[in-house]
PDB file of N, CA, C and O in Angstrom:
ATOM      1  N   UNK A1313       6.860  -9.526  -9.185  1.00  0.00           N
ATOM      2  CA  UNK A1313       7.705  -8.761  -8.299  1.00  0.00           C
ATOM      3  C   UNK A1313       7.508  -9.271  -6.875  1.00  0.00           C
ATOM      4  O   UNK A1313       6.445  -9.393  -6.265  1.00  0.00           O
ATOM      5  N   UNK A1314       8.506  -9.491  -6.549  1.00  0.00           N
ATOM      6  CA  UNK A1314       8.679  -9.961  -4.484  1.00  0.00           C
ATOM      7  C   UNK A1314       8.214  -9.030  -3.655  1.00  0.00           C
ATOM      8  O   UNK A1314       8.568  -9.054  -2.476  1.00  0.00           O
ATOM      9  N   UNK A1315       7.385  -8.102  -4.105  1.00  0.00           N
ATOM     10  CA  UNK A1315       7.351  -7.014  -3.628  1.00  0.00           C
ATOM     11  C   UNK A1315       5.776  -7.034  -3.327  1.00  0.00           C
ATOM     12  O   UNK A1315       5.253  -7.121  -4.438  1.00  0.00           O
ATOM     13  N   UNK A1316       4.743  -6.993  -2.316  1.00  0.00           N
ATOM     14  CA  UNK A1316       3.728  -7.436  -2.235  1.00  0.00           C
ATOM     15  C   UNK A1316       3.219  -6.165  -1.617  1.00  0.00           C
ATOM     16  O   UNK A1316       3.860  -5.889  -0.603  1.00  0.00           O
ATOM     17  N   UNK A1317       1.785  -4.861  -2.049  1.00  0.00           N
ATOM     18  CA  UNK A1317       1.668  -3.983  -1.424  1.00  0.00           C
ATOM     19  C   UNK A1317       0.462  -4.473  -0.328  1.00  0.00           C
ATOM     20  O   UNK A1317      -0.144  -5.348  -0.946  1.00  0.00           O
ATOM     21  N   UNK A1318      -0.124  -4.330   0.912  1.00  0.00           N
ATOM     22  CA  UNK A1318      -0.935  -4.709   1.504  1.00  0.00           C
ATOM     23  C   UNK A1318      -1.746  -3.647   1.960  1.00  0.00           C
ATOM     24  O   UNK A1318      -2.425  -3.723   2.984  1.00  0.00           O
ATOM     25  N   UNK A1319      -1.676  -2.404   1.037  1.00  0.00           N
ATOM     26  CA  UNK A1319      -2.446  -0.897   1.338  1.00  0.00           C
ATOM     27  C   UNK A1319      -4.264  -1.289   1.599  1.00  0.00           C
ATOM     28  O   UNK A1319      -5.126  -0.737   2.283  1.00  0.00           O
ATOM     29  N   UNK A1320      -4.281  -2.250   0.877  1.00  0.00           N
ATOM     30  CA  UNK A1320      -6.008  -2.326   0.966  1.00  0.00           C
ATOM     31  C   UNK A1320      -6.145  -2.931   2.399  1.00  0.00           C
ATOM     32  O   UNK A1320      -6.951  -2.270   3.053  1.00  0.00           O
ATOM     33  N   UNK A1321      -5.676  -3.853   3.012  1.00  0.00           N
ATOM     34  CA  UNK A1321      -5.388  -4.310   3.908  1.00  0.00           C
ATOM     35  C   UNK A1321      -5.584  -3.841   5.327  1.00  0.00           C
ATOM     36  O   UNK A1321      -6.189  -4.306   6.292  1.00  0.00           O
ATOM     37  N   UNK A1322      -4.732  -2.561   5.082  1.00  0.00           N
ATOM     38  CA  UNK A1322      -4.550  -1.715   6.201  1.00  0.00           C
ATOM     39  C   UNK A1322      -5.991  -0.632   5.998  1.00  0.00           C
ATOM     40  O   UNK A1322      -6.620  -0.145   6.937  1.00  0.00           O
ATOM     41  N   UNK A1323      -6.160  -0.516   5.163  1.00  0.00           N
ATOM     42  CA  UNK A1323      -7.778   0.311   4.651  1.00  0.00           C
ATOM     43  C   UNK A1323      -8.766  -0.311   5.485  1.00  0.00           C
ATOM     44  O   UNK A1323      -9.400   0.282   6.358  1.00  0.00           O
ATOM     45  N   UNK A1324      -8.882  -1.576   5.177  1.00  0.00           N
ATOM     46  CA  UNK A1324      -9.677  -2.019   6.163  1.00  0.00           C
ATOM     47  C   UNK A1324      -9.488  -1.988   7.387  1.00  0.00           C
ATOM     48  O   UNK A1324     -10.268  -1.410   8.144  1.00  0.00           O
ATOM     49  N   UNK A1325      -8.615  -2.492   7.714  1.00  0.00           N
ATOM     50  CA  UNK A1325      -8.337  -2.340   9.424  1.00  0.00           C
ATOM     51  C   UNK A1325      -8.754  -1.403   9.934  1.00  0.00           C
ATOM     52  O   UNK A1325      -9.285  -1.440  11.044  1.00  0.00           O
ATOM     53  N   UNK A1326      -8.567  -0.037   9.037  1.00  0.00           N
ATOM     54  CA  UNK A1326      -8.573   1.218   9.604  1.00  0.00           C
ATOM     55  C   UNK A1326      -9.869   1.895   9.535  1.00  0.00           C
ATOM     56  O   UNK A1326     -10.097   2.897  10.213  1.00  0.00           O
ATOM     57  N   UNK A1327     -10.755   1.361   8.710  1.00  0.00           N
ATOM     58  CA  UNK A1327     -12.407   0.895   7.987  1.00  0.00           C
ATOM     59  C   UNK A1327     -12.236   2.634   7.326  1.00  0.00           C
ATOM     60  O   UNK A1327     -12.861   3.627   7.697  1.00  0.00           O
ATOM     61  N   UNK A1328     -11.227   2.539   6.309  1.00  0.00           N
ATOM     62  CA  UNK A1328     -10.982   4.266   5.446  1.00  0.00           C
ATOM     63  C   UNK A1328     -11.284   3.441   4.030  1.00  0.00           C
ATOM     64  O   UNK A1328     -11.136   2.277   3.660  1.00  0.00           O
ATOM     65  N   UNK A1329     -11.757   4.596   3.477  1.00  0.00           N
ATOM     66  CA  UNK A1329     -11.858   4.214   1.697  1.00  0.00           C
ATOM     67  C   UNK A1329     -10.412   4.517   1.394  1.00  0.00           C
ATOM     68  O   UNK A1329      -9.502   4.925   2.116  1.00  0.00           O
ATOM     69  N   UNK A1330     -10.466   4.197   0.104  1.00  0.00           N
ATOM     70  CA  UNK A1330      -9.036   4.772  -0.671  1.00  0.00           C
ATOM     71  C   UNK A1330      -9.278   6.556  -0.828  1.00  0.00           C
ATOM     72  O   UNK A1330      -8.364   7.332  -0.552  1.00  0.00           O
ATOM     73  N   UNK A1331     -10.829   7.097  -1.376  1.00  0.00           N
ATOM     74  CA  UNK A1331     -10.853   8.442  -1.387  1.00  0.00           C
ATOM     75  C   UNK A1331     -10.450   8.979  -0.216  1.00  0.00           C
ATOM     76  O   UNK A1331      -9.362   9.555  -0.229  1.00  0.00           O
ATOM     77  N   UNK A1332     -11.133   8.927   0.918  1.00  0.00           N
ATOM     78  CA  UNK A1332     -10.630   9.467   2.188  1.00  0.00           C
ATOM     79  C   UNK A1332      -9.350   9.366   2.429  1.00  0.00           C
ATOM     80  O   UNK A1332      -8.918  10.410   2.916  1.00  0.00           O
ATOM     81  N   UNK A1333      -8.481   8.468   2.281  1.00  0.00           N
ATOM     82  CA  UNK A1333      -7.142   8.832   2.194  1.00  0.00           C
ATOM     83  C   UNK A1333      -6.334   9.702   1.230  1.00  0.00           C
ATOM     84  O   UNK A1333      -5.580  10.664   1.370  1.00  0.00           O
ATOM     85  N   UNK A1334      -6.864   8.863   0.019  1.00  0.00           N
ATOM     86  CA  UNK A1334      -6.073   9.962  -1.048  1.00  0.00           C
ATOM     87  C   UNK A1334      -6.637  11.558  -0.390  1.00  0.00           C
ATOM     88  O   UNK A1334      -5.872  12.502  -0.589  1.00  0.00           O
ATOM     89  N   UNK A1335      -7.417  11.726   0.066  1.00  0.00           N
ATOM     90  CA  UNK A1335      -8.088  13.266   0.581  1.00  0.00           C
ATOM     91  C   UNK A1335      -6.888  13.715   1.713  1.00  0.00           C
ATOM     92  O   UNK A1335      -6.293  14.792   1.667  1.00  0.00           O
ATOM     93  N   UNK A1336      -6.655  12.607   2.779  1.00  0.00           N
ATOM     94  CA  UNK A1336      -5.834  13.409   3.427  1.00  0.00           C
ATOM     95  C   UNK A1336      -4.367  13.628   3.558  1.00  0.00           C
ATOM     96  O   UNK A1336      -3.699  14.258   4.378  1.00  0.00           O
ATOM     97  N   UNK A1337      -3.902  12.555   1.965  1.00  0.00           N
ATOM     98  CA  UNK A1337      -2.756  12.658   1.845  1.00  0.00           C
ATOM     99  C   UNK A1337      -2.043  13.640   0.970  1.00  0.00           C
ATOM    100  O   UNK A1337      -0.904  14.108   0.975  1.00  0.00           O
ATOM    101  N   UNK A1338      -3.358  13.828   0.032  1.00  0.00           N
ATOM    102  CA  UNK A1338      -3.311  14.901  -0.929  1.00  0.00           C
ATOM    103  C   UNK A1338      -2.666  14.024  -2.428  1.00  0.00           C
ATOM    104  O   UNK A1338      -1.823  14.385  -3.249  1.00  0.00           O
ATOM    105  N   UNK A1339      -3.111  13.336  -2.373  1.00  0.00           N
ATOM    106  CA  UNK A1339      -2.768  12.813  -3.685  1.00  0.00           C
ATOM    107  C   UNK A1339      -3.802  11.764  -4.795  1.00  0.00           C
ATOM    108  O   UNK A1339      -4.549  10.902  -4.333  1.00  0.00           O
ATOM    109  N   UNK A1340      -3.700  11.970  -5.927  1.00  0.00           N
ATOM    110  CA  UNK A1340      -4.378  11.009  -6.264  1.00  0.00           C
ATOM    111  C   UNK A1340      -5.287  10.243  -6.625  1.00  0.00           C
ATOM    112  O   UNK A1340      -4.967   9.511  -7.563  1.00  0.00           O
ATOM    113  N   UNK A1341      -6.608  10.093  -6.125  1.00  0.00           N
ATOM    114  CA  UNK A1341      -7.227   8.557  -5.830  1.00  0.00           C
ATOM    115  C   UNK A1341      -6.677   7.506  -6.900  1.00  0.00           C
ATOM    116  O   UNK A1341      -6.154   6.452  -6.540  1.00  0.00           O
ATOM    117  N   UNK A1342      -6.844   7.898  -8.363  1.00  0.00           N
ATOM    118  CA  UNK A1342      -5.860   6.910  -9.178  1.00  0.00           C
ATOM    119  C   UNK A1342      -4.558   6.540  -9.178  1.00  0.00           C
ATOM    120  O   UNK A1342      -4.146   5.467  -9.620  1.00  0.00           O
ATOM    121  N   UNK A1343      -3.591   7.795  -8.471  1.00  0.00           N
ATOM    122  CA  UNK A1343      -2.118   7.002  -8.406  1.00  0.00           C
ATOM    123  C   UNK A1343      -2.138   5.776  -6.912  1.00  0.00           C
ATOM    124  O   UNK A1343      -1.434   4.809  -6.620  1.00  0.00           O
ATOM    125  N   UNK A1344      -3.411   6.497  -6.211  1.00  0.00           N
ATOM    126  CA  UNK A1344      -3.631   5.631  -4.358  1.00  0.00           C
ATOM    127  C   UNK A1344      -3.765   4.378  -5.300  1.00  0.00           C
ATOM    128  O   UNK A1344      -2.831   3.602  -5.099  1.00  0.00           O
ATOM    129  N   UNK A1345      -4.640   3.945  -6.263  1.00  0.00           N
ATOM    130  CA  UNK A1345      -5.337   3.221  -7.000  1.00  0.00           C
ATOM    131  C   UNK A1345      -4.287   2.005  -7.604  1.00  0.00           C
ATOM    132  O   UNK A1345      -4.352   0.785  -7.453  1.00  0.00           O
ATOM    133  N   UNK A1346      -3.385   2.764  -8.281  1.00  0.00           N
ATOM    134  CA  UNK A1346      -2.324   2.128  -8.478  1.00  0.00           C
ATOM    135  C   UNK A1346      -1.051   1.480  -7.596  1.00  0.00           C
ATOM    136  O   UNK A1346      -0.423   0.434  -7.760  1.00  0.00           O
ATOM    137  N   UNK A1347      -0.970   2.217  -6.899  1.00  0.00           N
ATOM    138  CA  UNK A1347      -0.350   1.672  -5.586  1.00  0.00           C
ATOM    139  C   UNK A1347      -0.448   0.508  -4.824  1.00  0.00           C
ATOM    140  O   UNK A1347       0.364  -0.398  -4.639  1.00  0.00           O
ATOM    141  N   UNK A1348      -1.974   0.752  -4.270  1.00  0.00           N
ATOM    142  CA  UNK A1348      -2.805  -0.490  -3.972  1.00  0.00           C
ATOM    143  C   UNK A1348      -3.109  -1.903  -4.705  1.00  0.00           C
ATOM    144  O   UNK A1348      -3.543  -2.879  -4.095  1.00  0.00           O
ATOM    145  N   UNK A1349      -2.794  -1.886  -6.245  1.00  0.00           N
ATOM    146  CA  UNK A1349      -2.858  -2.828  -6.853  1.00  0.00           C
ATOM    147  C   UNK A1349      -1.140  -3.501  -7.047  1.00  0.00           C
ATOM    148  O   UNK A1349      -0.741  -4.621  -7.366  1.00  0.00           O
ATOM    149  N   UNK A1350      -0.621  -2.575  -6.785  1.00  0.00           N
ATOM    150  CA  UNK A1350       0.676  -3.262  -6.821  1.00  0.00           C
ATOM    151  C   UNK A1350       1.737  -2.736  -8.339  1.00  0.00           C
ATOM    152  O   UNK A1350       2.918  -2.984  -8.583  1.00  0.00           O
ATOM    153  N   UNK A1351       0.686  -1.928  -9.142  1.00  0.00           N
ATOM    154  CA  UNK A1351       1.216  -1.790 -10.644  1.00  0.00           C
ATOM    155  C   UNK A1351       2.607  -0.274 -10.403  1.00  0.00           C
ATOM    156  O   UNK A1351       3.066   0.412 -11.316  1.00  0.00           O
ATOM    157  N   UNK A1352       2.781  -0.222  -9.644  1.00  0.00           N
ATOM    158  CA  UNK A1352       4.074   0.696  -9.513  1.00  0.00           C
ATOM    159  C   UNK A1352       5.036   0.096  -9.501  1.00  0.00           C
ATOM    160  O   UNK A1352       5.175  -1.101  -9.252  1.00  0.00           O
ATOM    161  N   UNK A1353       6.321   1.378  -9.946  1.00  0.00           N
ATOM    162  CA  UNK A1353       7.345   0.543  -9.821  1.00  0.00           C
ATOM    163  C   UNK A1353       8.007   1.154  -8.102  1.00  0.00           C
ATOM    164  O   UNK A1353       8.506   0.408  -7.259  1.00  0.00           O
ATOM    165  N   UNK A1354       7.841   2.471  -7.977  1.00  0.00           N
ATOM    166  CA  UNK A1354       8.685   2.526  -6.382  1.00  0.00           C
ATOM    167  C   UNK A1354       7.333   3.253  -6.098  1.00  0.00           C
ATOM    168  O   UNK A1354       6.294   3.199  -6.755  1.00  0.00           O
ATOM    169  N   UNK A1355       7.654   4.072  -4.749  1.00  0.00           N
ATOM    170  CA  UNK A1355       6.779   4.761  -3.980  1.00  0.00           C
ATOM    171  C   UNK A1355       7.810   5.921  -3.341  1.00  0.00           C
ATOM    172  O   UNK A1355       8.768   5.456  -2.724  1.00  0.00           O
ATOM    173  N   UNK A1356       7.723   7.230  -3.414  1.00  0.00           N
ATOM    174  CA  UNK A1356       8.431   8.057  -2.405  1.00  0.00           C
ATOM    175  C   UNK A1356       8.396   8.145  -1.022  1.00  0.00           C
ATOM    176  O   UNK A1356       7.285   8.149  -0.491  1.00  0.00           O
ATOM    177  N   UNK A1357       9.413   8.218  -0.316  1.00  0.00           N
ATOM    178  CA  UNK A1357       9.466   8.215   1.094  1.00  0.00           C
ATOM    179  C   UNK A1357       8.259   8.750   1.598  1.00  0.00           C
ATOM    180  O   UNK A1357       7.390   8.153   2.233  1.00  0.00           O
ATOM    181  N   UNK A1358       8.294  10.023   1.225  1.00  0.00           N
ATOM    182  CA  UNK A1358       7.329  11.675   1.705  1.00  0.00           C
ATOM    183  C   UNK A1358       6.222  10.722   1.466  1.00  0.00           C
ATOM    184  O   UNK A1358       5.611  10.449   2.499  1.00  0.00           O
ATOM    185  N   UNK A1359       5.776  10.119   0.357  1.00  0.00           N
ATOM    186  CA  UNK A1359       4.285   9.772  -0.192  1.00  0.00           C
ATOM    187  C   UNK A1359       3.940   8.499   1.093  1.00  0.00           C
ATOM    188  O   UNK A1359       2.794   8.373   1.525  1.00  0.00           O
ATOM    189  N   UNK A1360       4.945   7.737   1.531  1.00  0.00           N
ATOM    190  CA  UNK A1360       4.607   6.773   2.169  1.00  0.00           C
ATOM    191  C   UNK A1360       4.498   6.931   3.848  1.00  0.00           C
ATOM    192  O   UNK A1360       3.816   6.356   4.697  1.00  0.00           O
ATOM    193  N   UNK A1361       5.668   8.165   3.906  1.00  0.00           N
ATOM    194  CA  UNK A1361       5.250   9.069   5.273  1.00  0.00           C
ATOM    195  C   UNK A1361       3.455   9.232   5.798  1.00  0.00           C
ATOM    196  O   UNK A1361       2.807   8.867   6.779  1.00  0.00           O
ATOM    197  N   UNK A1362       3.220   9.835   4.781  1.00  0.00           N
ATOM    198  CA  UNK A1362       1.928  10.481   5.272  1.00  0.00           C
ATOM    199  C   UNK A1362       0.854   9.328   4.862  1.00  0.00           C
ATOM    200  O   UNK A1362      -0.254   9.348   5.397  1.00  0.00           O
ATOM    201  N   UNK A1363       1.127   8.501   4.078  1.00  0.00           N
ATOM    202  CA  UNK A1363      -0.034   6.902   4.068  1.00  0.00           C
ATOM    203  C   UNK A1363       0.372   6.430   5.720  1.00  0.00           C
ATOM    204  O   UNK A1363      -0.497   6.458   6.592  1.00  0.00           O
ATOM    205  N   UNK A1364       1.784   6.004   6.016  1.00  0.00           N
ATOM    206  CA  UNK A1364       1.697   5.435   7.437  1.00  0.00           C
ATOM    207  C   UNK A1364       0.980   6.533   8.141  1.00  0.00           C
ATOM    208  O   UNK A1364       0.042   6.071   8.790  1.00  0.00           O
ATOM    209  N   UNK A1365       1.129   8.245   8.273  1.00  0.00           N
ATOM    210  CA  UNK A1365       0.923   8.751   9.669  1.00  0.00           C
ATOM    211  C   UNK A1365      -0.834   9.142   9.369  1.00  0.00           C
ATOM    212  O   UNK A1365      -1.573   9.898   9.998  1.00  0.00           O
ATOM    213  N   UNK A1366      -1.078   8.385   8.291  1.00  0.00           N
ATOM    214  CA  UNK A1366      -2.709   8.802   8.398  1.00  0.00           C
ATOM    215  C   UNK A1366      -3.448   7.220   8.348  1.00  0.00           C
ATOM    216  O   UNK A1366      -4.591   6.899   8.021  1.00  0.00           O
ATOM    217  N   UNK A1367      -2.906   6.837   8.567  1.00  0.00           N
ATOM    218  CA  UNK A1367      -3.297   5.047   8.958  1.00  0.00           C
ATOM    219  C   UNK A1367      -2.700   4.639   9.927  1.00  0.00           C
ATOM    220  O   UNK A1367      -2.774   3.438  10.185  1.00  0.00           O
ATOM    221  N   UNK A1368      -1.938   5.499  10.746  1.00  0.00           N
ATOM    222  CA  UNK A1368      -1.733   4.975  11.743  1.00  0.00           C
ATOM    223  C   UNK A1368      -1.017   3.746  12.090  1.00  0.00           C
ATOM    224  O   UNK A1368      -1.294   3.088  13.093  1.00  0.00           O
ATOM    225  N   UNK A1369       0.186   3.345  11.002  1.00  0.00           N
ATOM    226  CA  UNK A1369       0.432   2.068  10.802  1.00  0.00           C
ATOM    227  C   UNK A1369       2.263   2.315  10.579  1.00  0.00           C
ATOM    228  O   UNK A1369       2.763   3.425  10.765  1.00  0.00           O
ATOM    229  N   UNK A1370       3.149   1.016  10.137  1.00  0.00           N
ATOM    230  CA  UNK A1370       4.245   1.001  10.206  1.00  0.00           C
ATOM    231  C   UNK A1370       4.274   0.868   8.592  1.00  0.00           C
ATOM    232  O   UNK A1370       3.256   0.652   7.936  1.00  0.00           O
ATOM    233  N   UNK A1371       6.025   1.077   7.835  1.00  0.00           N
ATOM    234  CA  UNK A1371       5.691   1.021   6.434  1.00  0.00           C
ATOM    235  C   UNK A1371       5.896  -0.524   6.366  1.00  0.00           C
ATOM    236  O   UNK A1371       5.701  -0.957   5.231  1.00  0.00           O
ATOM    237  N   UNK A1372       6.214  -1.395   7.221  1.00  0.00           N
ATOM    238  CA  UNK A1372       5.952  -2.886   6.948  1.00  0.00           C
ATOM    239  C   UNK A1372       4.756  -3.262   7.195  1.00  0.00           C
ATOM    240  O   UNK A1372       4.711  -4.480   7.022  1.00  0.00           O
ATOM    241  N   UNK A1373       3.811  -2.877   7.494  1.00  0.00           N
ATOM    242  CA  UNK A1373       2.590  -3.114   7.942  1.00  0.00           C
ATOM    243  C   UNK A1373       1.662  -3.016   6.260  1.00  0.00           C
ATOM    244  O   UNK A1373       0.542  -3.467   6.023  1.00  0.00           O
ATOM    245  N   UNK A1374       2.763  -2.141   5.139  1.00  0.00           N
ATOM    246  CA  UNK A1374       1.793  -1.807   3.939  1.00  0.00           C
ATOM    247  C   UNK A1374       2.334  -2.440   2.688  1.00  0.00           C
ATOM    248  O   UNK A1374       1.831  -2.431   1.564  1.00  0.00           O
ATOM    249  N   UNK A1375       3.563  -3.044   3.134  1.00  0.00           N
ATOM    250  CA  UNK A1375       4.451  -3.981   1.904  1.00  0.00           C
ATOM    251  C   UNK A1375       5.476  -5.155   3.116  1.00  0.00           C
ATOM    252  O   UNK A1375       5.851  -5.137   4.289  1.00  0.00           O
ATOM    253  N   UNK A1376       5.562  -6.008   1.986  1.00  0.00           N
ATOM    254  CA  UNK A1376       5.090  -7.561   2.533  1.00  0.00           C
ATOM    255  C   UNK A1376       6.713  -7.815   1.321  1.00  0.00           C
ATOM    256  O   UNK A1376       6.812  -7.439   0.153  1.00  0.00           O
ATOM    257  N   UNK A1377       7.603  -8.449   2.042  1.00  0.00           N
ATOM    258  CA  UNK A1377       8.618  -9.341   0.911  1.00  0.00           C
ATOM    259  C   UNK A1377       7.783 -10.636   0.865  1.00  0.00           C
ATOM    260  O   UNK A1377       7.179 -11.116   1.825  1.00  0.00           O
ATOM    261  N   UNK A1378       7.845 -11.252  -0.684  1.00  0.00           N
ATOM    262  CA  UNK A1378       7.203 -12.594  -0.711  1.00  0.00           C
ATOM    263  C   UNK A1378       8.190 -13.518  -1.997  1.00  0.00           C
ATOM    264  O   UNK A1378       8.390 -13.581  -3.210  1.00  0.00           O
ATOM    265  N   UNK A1379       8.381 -13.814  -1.352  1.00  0.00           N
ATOM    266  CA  UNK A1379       9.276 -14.765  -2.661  1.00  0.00           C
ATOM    267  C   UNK A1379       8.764 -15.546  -3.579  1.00  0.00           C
ATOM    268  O   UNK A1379       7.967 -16.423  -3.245  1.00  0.00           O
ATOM    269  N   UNK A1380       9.174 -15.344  -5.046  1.00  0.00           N
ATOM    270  CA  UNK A1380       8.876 -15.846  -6.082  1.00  0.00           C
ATOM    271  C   UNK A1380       7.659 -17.304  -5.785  1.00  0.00           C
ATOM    272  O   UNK A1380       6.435 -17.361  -5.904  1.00  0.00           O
ATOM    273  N   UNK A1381       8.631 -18.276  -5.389  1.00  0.00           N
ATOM    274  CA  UNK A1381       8.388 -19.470  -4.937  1.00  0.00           C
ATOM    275  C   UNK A1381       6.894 -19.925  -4.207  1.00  0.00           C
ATOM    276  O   UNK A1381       6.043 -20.795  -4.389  1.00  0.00           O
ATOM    277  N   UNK A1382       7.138 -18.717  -3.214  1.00  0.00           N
ATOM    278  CA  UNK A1382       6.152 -18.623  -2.525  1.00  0.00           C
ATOM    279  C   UNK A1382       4.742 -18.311  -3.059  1.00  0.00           C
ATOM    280  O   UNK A1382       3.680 -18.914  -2.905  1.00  0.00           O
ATOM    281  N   UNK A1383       5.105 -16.991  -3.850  1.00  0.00           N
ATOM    282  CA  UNK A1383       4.044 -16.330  -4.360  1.00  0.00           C
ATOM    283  C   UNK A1383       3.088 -17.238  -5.270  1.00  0.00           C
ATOM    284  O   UNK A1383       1.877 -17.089  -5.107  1.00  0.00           O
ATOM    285  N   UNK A1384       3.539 -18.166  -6.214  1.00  0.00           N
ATOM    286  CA  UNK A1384       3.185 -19.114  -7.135  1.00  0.00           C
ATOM    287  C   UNK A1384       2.500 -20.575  -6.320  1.00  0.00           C
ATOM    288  O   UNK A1384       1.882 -21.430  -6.954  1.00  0.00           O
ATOM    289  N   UNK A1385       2.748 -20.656  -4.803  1.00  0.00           N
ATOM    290  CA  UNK A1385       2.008 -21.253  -3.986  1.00  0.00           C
ATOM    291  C   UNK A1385       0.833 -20.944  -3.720  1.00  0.00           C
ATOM    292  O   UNK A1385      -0.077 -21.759  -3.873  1.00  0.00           O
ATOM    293  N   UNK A1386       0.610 -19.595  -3.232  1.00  0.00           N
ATOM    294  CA  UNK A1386      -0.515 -18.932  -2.628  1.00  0.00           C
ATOM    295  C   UNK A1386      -0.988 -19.092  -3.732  1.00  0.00           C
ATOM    296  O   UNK A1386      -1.812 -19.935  -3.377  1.00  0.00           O
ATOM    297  N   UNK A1387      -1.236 -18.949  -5.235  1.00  0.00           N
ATOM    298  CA  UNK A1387      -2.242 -18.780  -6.318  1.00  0.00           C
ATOM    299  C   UNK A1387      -2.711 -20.238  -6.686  1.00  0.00           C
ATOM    300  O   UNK A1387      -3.554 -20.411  -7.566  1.00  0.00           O
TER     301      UNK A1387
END
């Protein structure tokens, strides 16, 4: 999928676990879990609302377009 999540990413930046978030987003730690690995298929607005306003971040800042092509480079 072209679709690249960069949630761990921003975890660090922000030096938060995944629990502490899933804590203040109210959801989760295994669906945060899944998210972060990329194994979803969408994400809800509301759910991605409150990941940006508790990381402090933009929702491009947490998913990345990467093209096929590309992607098979980087590996």
């Amino acid at each position: 999928m072209p679709i690249v999540v960069r949630l761990d990413v921003m975890l660090a930046k922000r030096k938060m676990t995944s629990r502490d978030l899933a804590a203040r987003i109210g959801i989760a730690e295994q669906n945060l879990s899944l998210l972060k690995s990329g194994k979803v298929r969408g994400v809800r607005f509301n759910t991605l609302e409150a990941i940006c306003a508790a990381l402090d971040c933009q929702p491009g800042d947490l998913l990345e377009y990467q093209p096929e092509a590309e992607r098979q480079a980087d590996a």
